[in-house]
């Protein structure tokens, strides 16, 4: 990311977060952020030429950070590669990120022209959960972690629909449950639904726990490789 090499970029991005926090639900402008950051406008505008460029950069920053966290979690605990756990972790890694939530609900008031920017569409395909699970289904199938009787395309489409239904209210700040239920129940229900959609694979049904652990470790490595490839694609897309 440019902020890793440029102190002006880091100040601008940090200030953008502060401005967003001070006026929730409202779009920020590059001029506002430059003023708050107290940097030379010319230096900032060499990095972002418009409000739209800045917003796309902020969304990318959030998605890349979430991808790094998921990859790190898989390295520390390969069992997180289990489909129900990984799908939930992908969603949880994003739910507190204001701009990503706005992207999920296509909030033009907050994102401005960035909501329809071709780069934003690509970011969704590359690092949002609904854009990742298509290839992840292939990884889970390869390592015997989901049912192999069903067609892979059917599994991927069904899982994308399930994710959208779970993410939309979550990222819009609406409750996922009835008045007498808690978030734990909602997430448990989601995890159960993922297993129902994908089914249990041969590796999950083996009596030897070591065999399943080996499959999970291999799947975790493949998902981390996928995230690294998608991260590289985002860097290439935005010239980072």
C-alpha positions as protocol buffer text, in pm:
chain_id: "A"
residue {
  index: 1
  type: UNK
  ca { x: 0 y: 0 z: 0 }
}
residue {
  index: 2
  type: UNK
  ca { x: 128 y: 354 z: -67 }
}
residue {
  index: 3
  type: UNK
  ca { x: 104 y: 449 z: 300 }
}
residue {
  index: 4
  type: UNK
  ca { x: 369 y: 191 z: 385 }
}
residue {
  index: 5
  type: UNK
  ca { x: 622 y: 399 z: 188 }
}
residue {
  index: 6
  type: UNK
  ca { x: 483 y: 750 z: 204 }
}
residue {
  index: 7
  type: UNK
  ca { x: 423 y: 943 z: 527 }
}
residue {
  index: 8
  type: UNK
  ca { x: 185 y: 1183 z: 351 }
}
residue {
  index: 9
  type: UNK
  ca { x: -31 y: 892 z: 237 }
}
residue {
  index: 10
  type: UNK
  ca { x: -39 y: 748 z: 588 }
}
residue {
  index: 11
  type: UNK
  ca { x: -150 y: 1083 z: 736 }
}
residue {
  index: 12
  type: UNK
  ca { x: -419 y: 1127 z: 471 }
}
residue {
  index: 13
  type: UNK
  ca { x: -561 y: 777 z: 522 }
}
residue {
  index: 14
  type: UNK
  ca { x: -556 y: 808 z: 901 }
}
residue {
  index: 15
  type: UNK
  ca { x: -731 y: 1144 z: 876 }
}
residue {
  index: 16
  type: UNK
  ca { x: -990 y: 998 z: 640 }
}
residue {
  index: 17
  type: UNK
  ca { x: -1078 y: 744 z: 911 }
}
residue {
  index: 18
  type: UNK
  ca { x: -1115 y: 1022 z: 1166 }
}
residue {
  index: 19
  type: UNK
  ca { x: -1336 y: 1229 z: 936 }
}
residue {
  index: 20
  type: UNK
  ca { x: -1555 y: 927 z: 862 }
}
residue {
  index: 21
  type: UNK
  ca { x: -1593 y: 860 z: 1235 }
}
residue {
  index: 22
  type: UNK
  ca { x: -1692 y: 1221 z: 1300 }
}
residue {
  index: 23
  type: UNK
  ca { x: -1964 y: 1226 z: 1035 }
}
residue {
  index: 24
  type: UNK
  ca { x: -2102 y: 870 z: 1014 }
}
residue {
  index: 25
  type: UNK
  ca { x: -2314 y: 798 z: 711 }
}
residue {
  index: 26
  type: UNK
  ca { x: -2179 y: 1094 z: 514 }
}
residue {
  index: 27
  type: UNK
  ca { x: -1930 y: 1089 z: 232 }
}
residue {
  index: 28
  type: UNK
  ca { x: -1590 y: 1249 z: 280 }
}
residue {
  index: 29
  type: UNK
  ca { x: -1412 y: 1465 z: 27 }
}
residue {
  index: 30
  type: UNK
  ca { x: -1045 y: 1468 z: -53 }
}
residue {
  index: 31
  type: UNK
  ca { x: -1029 y: 1840 z: 34 }
}
residue {
  index: 32
  type: UNK
  ca { x: -1176 y: 1772 z: 381 }
}
residue {
  index: 33
  type: UNK
  ca { x: -927 y: 1495 z: 444 }
}
residue {
  index: 34
  type: UNK
  ca { x: -628 y: 1697 z: 320 }
}
residue {
  index: 35
  type: UNK
  ca { x: -728 y: 1981 z: 550 }
}
residue {
  index: 36
  type: UNK
  ca { x: -766 y: 1747 z: 848 }
}
residue {
  index: 37
  type: UNK
  ca { x: -433 y: 1579 z: 772 }
}
residue {
  index: 38
  type: UNK
  ca { x: -253 y: 1915 z: 744 }
}
residue {
  index: 39
  type: UNK
  ca { x: -47 y: 1804 z: 445 }
}
residue {
  index: 40
  type: UNK
  ca { x: 44 y: 1981 z: 123 }
}
residue {
  index: 41
  type: UNK
  ca { x: -249 y: 1939 z: -121 }
}
residue {
  index: 42
  type: UNK
  ca { x: -16 y: 1883 z: -416 }
}
residue {
  index: 43
  type: UNK
  ca { x: 152 y: 1591 z: -241 }
}
residue {
  index: 44
  type: UNK
  ca { x: -180 y: 1426 z: -154 }
}
residue {
  index: 45
  type: UNK
  ca { x: -324 y: 1480 z: -501 }
}
residue {
  index: 46
  type: UNK
  ca { x: -30 y: 1302 z: -660 }
}
residue {
  index: 47
  type: UNK
  ca { x: -159 y: 991 z: -481 }
}
residue {
  index: 48
  type: UNK
  ca { x: -534 y: 1046 z: -519 }
}
residue {
  index: 49
  type: UNK
  ca { x: -666 y: 1276 z: -788 }
}
residue {
  index: 50
  type: UNK
  ca { x: -1030 y: 1278 z: -675 }
}
residue {
  index: 51
  type: UNK
  ca { x: -1274 y: 1192 z: -396 }
}
residue {
  index: 52
  type: UNK
  ca { x: -1352 y: 875 z: -588 }
}
residue {
  index: 53
  type: UNK
  ca { x: -987 y: 767 z: -600 }
}
residue {
  index: 54
  type: UNK
  ca { x: -952 y: 818 z: -227 }
}
residue {
  index: 55
  type: UNK
  ca { x: -1265 y: 618 z: -149 }
}
residue {
  index: 56
  type: UNK
  ca { x: -1157 y: 327 z: -369 }
}
residue {
  index: 57
  type: UNK
  ca { x: -819 y: 331 z: -195 }
}
residue {
  index: 58
  type: UNK
  ca { x: -982 y: 323 z: 148 }
}
residue {
  index: 59
  type: UNK
  ca { x: -1204 y: 29 z: 53 }
}
residue {
  index: 60
  type: UNK
  ca { x: -903 y: -158 z: -85 }
}
residue {
  index: 61
  type: UNK
  ca { x: -707 y: -89 z: 233 }
}
residue {
  index: 62
  type: UNK
  ca { x: -985 y: -243 z: 444 }
}
residue {
  index: 63
  type: UNK
  ca { x: -1021 y: -549 z: 224 }
}
residue {
  index: 64
  type: UNK
  ca { x: -646 y: -609 z: 213 }
}
residue {
  index: 65
  type: UNK
  ca { x: -616 y: -580 z: 589 }
}
residue {
  index: 66
  type: UNK
  ca { x: -903 y: -826 z: 635 }
}
residue {
  index: 67
  type: UNK
  ca { x: -736 y: -1070 z: 393 }
}
residue {
  index: 68
  type: UNK
  ca { x: -411 y: -1046 z: 590 }
}
residue {
  index: 69
  type: UNK
  ca { x: -595 y: -1122 z: 914 }
}
residue {
  index: 70
  type: UNK
  ca { x: -772 y: -1424 z: 766 }
}
residue {
  index: 71
  type: UNK
  ca { x: -446 y: -1556 z: 623 }
}
residue {
  index: 72
  type: UNK
  ca { x: -270 y: -1509 z: 956 }
}
residue {
  index: 73
  type: UNK
  ca { x: -551 y: -1688 z: 1139 }
}
residue {
  index: 74
  type: UNK
  ca { x: -527 y: -1984 z: 901 }
}
residue {
  index: 75
  type: UNK
  ca { x: -152 y: -2005 z: 953 }
}
residue {
  index: 76
  type: UNK
  ca { x: -199 y: -2011 z: 1329 }
}
residue {
  index: 77
  type: UNK
  ca { x: -492 y: -2255 z: 1325 }
}
residue {
  index: 78
  type: UNK
  ca { x: -542 y: -2458 z: 1003 }
}
residue {
  index: 79
  type: UNK
  ca { x: -868 y: -2596 z: 1143 }
}
residue {
  index: 80
  type: UNK
  ca { x: -1020 y: -2256 z: 1056 }
}
residue {
  index: 81
  type: UNK
  ca { x: -1017 y: -2379 z: 695 }
}
residue {
  index: 82
  type: UNK
  ca { x: -1326 y: -2588 z: 775 }
}
residue {
  index: 83
  type: UNK
  ca { x: -1600 y: -2438 z: 553 }
}
residue {
  index: 84
  type: UNK
  ca { x: -1838 y: -2325 z: 828 }
}
residue {
  index: 85
  type: UNK
  ca { x: -1559 y: -2167 z: 1032 }
}
residue {
  index: 86
  type: UNK
  ca { x: -1390 y: -2000 z: 735 }
}
residue {
  index: 87
  type: UNK
  ca { x: -1711 y: -1851 z: 595 }
}
residue {
  index: 88
  type: UNK
  ca { x: -1795 y: -1706 z: 934 }
}
residue {
  index: 89
  type: UNK
  ca { x: -1441 y: -1573 z: 981 }
}
residue {
  index: 90
  type: UNK
  ca { x: -1452 y: -1402 z: 639 }
}
residue {
  index: 91
  type: UNK
  ca { x: -1770 y: -1219 z: 737 }
}
residue {
  index: 92
  type: UNK
  ca { x: -1653 y: -1133 z: 1088 }
}
residue {
  index: 93
  type: UNK
  ca { x: -1327 y: -989 z: 951 }
}
residue {
  index: 94
  type: UNK
  ca { x: -1530 y: -726 z: 762 }
}
residue {
  index: 95
  type: UNK
  ca { x: -1835 y: -645 z: 973 }
}
residue {
  index: 96
  type: UNK
  ca { x: -1672 y: -358 z: 1165 }
}
residue {
  index: 97
  type: UNK
  ca { x: -1532 y: -191 z: 851 }
}
residue {
  index: 98
  type: UNK
  ca { x: -1763 y: 98 z: 768 }
}
residue {
  index: 99
  type: UNK
  ca { x: -1675 y: 136 z: 401 }
}
residue {
  index: 100
  type: UNK
  ca { x: -1687 y: -236 z: 327 }
}
residue {
  index: 101
  type: UNK
  ca { x: -2029 y: -251 z: 491 }
}
residue {
  index: 102
  type: UNK
  ca { x: -2133 y: 42 z: 271 }
}
residue {
  index: 103
  type: UNK
  ca { x: -2002 y: -146 z: -33 }
}
residue {
  index: 104
  type: UNK
  ca { x: -2205 y: -454 z: 62 }
}
residue {
  index: 105
  type: UNK
  ca { x: -2526 y: -250 z: 70 }
}
residue {
  index: 106
  type: UNK
  ca { x: -2426 y: -34 z: -232 }
}
residue {
  index: 107
  type: UNK
  ca { x: -2452 y: 286 z: -26 }
}
residue {
  index: 108
  type: UNK
  ca { x: -2403 y: 566 z: -277 }
}
residue {
  index: 109
  type: UNK
  ca { x: -2460 y: 833 z: -12 }
}
residue {
  index: 110
  type: UNK
  ca { x: -2145 y: 725 z: 170 }
}
residue {
  index: 111
  type: UNK
  ca { x: -1933 y: 595 z: -117 }
}
residue {
  index: 112
  type: UNK
  ca { x: -2031 y: 850 z: -379 }
}
residue {
  index: 113
  type: UNK
  ca { x: -1923 y: 764 z: -732 }
}
residue {
  index: 114
  type: UNK
  ca { x: -1694 y: 492 z: -596 }
}
residue {
  index: 115
  type: UNK
  ca { x: -1997 y: 264 z: -550 }
}
residue {
  index: 116
  type: UNK
  ca { x: -2008 y: 203 z: -928 }
}
residue {
  index: 117
  type: UNK
  ca { x: -1638 y: 246 z: -1001 }
}
residue {
  index: 118
  type: UNK
  ca { x: -1505 y: -46 z: -1212 }
}
residue {
  index: 119
  type: UNK
  ca { x: -1220 y: -86 z: -964 }
}
residue {
  index: 120
  type: UNK
  ca { x: -1470 y: -129 z: -681 }
}
residue {
  index: 121
  type: UNK
  ca { x: -1647 y: -398 z: -881 }
}
residue {
  index: 122
  type: UNK
  ca { x: -1313 y: -574 z: -918 }
}
residue {
  index: 123
  type: UNK
  ca { x: -1237 y: -538 z: -549 }
}
residue {
  index: 124
  type: UNK
  ca { x: -1569 y: -707 z: -471 }
}
residue {
  index: 125
  type: UNK
  ca { x: -1486 y: -995 z: -702 }
}
residue {
  index: 126
  type: UNK
  ca { x: -1135 y: -1033 z: -565 }
}
residue {
  index: 127
  type: UNK
  ca { x: -1168 y: -1001 z: -187 }
}
residue {
  index: 128
  type: UNK
  ca { x: -1530 y: -987 z: -73 }
}
residue {
  index: 129
  type: UNK
  ca { x: -1654 y: -1324 z: 62 }
}
residue {
  index: 130
  type: UNK
  ca { x: -1902 y: -1376 z: -224 }
}
residue {
  index: 131
  type: UNK
  ca { x: -1613 y: -1334 z: -467 }
}
residue {
  index: 132
  type: UNK
  ca { x: -1383 y: -1574 z: -285 }
}
residue {
  index: 133
  type: UNK
  ca { x: -1605 y: -1873 z: -212 }
}
residue {
  index: 134
  type: UNK
  ca { x: -1627 y: -1993 z: -572 }
}
residue {
  index: 135
  type: UNK
  ca { x: -1259 y: -2094 z: -568 }
}
residue {
  index: 136
  type: UNK
  ca { x: -1276 y: -2196 z: -205 }
}
residue {
  index: 137
  type: UNK
  ca { x: -1542 y: -2454 z: -288 }
}
residue {
  index: 138
  type: UNK
  ca { x: -1292 y: -2607 z: -531 }
}
residue {
  index: 139
  type: UNK
  ca { x: -1028 y: -2616 z: -257 }
}
residue {
  index: 140
  type: UNK
  ca { x: -1265 y: -2780 z: -9 }
}
residue {
  index: 141
  type: UNK
  ca { x: -1367 y: -3038 z: -268 }
}
residue {
  index: 142
  type: UNK
  ca { x: -1006 y: -3116 z: -356 }
}
residue {
  index: 143
  type: UNK
  ca { x: -930 y: -3195 z: 7 }
}
residue {
  index: 144
  type: UNK
  ca { x: -1250 y: -3386 z: 79 }
}
residue {
  index: 145
  type: UNK
  ca { x: -1400 y: -3132 z: 318 }
}
residue {
  index: 146
  type: UNK
  ca { x: -1739 y: -3099 z: 143 }
}
residue {
  index: 147
  type: UNK
  ca { x: -1977 y: -3334 z: -34 }
}
residue {
  index: 148
  type: UNK
  ca { x: -1848 y: -3446 z: -374 }
}
residue {
  index: 149
  type: UNK
  ca { x: -2183 y: -3578 z: -501 }
}
residue {
  index: 150
  type: UNK
  ca { x: -2325 y: -3230 z: -564 }
}
residue {
  index: 151
  type: UNK
  ca { x: -2203 y: -3018 z: -856 }
}
residue {
  index: 152
  type: UNK
  ca { x: -1936 y: -2767 z: -757 }
}
residue {
  index: 153
  type: UNK
  ca { x: -2113 y: -2483 z: -940 }
}
residue {
  index: 154
  type: UNK
  ca { x: -2435 y: -2555 z: -751 }
}
residue {
  index: 155
  type: UNK
  ca { x: -2251 y: -2554 z: -420 }
}
residue {
  index: 156
  type: UNK
  ca { x: -2075 y: -2225 z: -499 }
}
residue {
  index: 157
  type: UNK
  ca { x: -2393 y: -2050 z: -612 }
}
residue {
  index: 158
  type: UNK
  ca { x: -2590 y: -2173 z: -309 }
}
residue {
  index: 159
  type: UNK
  ca { x: -2315 y: -2060 z: -75 }
}
residue {
  index: 160
  type: UNK
  ca { x: -2300 y: -1717 z: -238 }
}
residue {
  index: 161
  type: UNK
  ca { x: -2674 y: -1677 z: -189 }
}
residue {
  index: 162
  type: UNK
  ca { x: -2643 y: -1783 z: 174 }
}
residue {
  index: 163
  type: UNK
  ca { x: -2359 y: -1539 z: 233 }
}
residue {
  index: 164
  type: UNK
  ca { x: -2553 y: -1251 z: 81 }
}
residue {
  index: 165
  type: UNK
  ca { x: -2853 y: -1328 z: 297 }
}
residue {
  index: 166
  type: UNK
  ca { x: -2637 y: -1335 z: 609 }
}
residue {
  index: 167
  type: UNK
  ca { x: -2416 y: -1038 z: 525 }
}
residue {
  index: 168
  type: UNK
  ca { x: -2680 y: -791 z: 406 }
}
residue {
  index: 169
  type: UNK
  ca { x: -2854 y: -735 z: 743 }
}
residue {
  index: 170
  type: UNK
  ca { x: -2530 y: -777 z: 937 }
}
residue {
  index: 171
  type: UNK
  ca { x: -2349 y: -507 z: 743 }
}
residue {
  index: 172
  type: UNK
  ca { x: -2653 y: -281 z: 733 }
}
residue {
  index: 173
  type: UNK
  ca { x: -2659 y: -280 z: 1113 }
}
residue {
  index: 174
  type: UNK
  ca { x: -2990 y: -464 z: 1127 }
}
residue {
  index: 175
  type: UNK
  ca { x: -3044 y: -753 z: 1370 }
}
residue {
  index: 176
  type: UNK
  ca { x: -2988 y: -1100 z: 1232 }
}
residue {
  index: 177
  type: UNK
  ca { x: -3238 y: -1256 z: 1464 }
}
residue {
  index: 178
  type: UNK
  ca { x: -3563 y: -1223 z: 1650 }
}
residue {
  index: 179
  type: UNK
  ca { x: -3595 y: -1016 z: 1962 }
}
residue {
  index: 180
  type: UNK
  ca { x: -3534 y: -1317 z: 2188 }
}
residue {
  index: 181
  type: UNK
  ca { x: -3224 y: -1449 z: 2013 }
}
residue {
  index: 182
  type: UNK
  ca { x: -2862 y: -1340 z: 2037 }
}
residue {
  index: 183
  type: UNK
  ca { x: -2572 y: -1309 z: 1793 }
}
residue {
  index: 184
  type: UNK
  ca { x: -2437 y: -1646 z: 1907 }
}
residue {
  index: 185
  type: UNK
  ca { x: -2754 y: -1814 z: 1788 }
}
residue {
  index: 186
  type: UNK
  ca { x: -2737 y: -1629 z: 1456 }
}
residue {
  index: 187
  type: UNK
  ca { x: -2378 y: -1733 z: 1391 }
}
residue {
  index: 188
  type: UNK
  ca { x: -2446 y: -2093 z: 1498 }
}
residue {
  index: 189
  type: UNK
  ca { x: -2740 y: -2103 z: 1259 }
}
residue {
  index: 190
  type: UNK
  ca { x: -2525 y: -1965 z: 979 }
}
residue {
  index: 191
  type: UNK
  ca { x: -2252 y: -2225 z: 1043 }
}
residue {
  index: 192
  type: UNK
  ca { x: -2511 y: -2504 z: 1035 }
}
residue {
  index: 193
  type: UNK
  ca { x: -2655 y: -2365 z: 712 }
}
residue {
  index: 194
  type: UNK
  ca { x: -2309 y: -2365 z: 548 }
}
residue {
  index: 195
  type: UNK
  ca { x: -2269 y: -2733 z: 635 }
}
residue {
  index: 196
  type: UNK
  ca { x: -2615 y: -2812 z: 498 }
}
residue {
  index: 197
  type: UNK
  ca { x: -2541 y: -2630 z: 172 }
}
residue {
  index: 198
  type: UNK
  ca { x: -2201 y: -2791 z: 116 }
}
residue {
  index: 199
  type: UNK
  ca { x: -2252 y: -3125 z: 289 }
}
residue {
  index: 200
  type: UNK
  ca { x: -1990 y: -3329 z: 468 }
}
residue {
  index: 201
  type: UNK
  ca { x: -1694 y: -3455 z: 273 }
}
residue {
  index: 202
  type: UNK
  ca { x: -1508 y: -3784 z: 298 }
}
residue {
  index: 203
  type: UNK
  ca { x: -1227 y: -3628 z: 501 }
}
residue {
  index: 204
  type: UNK
  ca { x: -1476 y: -3512 z: 766 }
}
residue {
  index: 205
  type: UNK
  ca { x: -1625 y: -3862 z: 796 }
}
residue {
  index: 206
  type: UNK
  ca { x: -1298 y: -4048 z: 840 }
}
residue {
  index: 207
  type: UNK
  ca { x: -1253 y: -4200 z: 1185 }
}
residue {
  index: 208
  type: UNK
  ca { x: -886 y: -4104 z: 1188 }
}
residue {
  index: 209
  type: UNK
  ca { x: -859 y: -3749 z: 1323 }
}
residue {
  index: 210
  type: UNK
  ca { x: -506 y: -3716 z: 1181 }
}
residue {
  index: 211
  type: UNK
  ca { x: -639 y: -3761 z: 827 }
}
residue {
  index: 212
  type: UNK
  ca { x: -887 y: -3475 z: 870 }
}
residue {
  index: 213
  type: UNK
  ca { x: -619 y: -3255 z: 1026 }
}
residue {
  index: 214
  type: UNK
  ca { x: -395 y: -3321 z: 727 }
}
residue {
  index: 215
  type: UNK
  ca { x: -676 y: -3225 z: 488 }
}
residue {
  index: 216
  type: UNK
  ca { x: -746 y: -2907 z: 682 }
}
residue {
  index: 217
  type: UNK
  ca { x: -378 y: -2811 z: 682 }
}
residue {
  index: 218
  type: UNK
  ca { x: -357 y: -2859 z: 305 }
}
residue {
  index: 219
  type: UNK
  ca { x: -679 y: -2662 z: 253 }
}
residue {
  index: 220
  type: UNK
  ca { x: -555 y: -2381 z: 478 }
}
residue {
  index: 221
  type: UNK
  ca { x: -235 y: -2356 z: 276 }
}
residue {
  index: 222
  type: UNK
  ca { x: -432 y: -2340 z: -49 }
}
residue {
  index: 223
  type: UNK
  ca { x: -668 y: -2071 z: 83 }
}
residue {
  index: 224
  type: UNK
  ca { x: -372 y: -1865 z: 201 }
}
residue {
  index: 225
  type: UNK
  ca { x: -221 y: -1902 z: -146 }
}
residue {
  index: 226
  type: UNK
  ca { x: -551 y: -1787 z: -299 }
}
residue {
  index: 227
  type: UNK
  ca { x: -560 y: -1482 z: -71 }
}
residue {
  index: 228
  type: UNK
  ca { x: -200 y: -1399 z: -163 }
}
residue {
  index: 229
  type: UNK
  ca { x: -286 y: -1419 z: -535 }
}
residue {
  index: 230
  type: UNK
  ca { x: -595 y: -1203 z: -492 }
}
residue {
  index: 231
  type: UNK
  ca { x: -392 y: -953 z: -286 }
}
residue {
  index: 232
  type: UNK
  ca { x: -135 y: -930 z: -566 }
}
residue {
  index: 233
  type: UNK
  ca { x: -418 y: -870 z: -813 }
}
residue {
  index: 234
  type: UNK
  ca { x: -550 y: -581 z: -601 }
}
residue {
  index: 235
  type: UNK
  ca { x: -202 y: -428 z: -585 }
}
residue {
  index: 236
  type: UNK
  ca { x: -177 y: -456 z: -962 }
}
residue {
  index: 237
  type: UNK
  ca { x: -526 y: -313 z: -1012 }
}
residue {
  index: 238
  type: UNK
  ca { x: -453 y: -2 z: -806 }
}
residue {
  index: 239
  type: UNK
  ca { x: -84 y: 32 z: -889 }
}
residue {
  index: 240
  type: UNK
  ca { x: 24 y: -19 z: -528 }
}
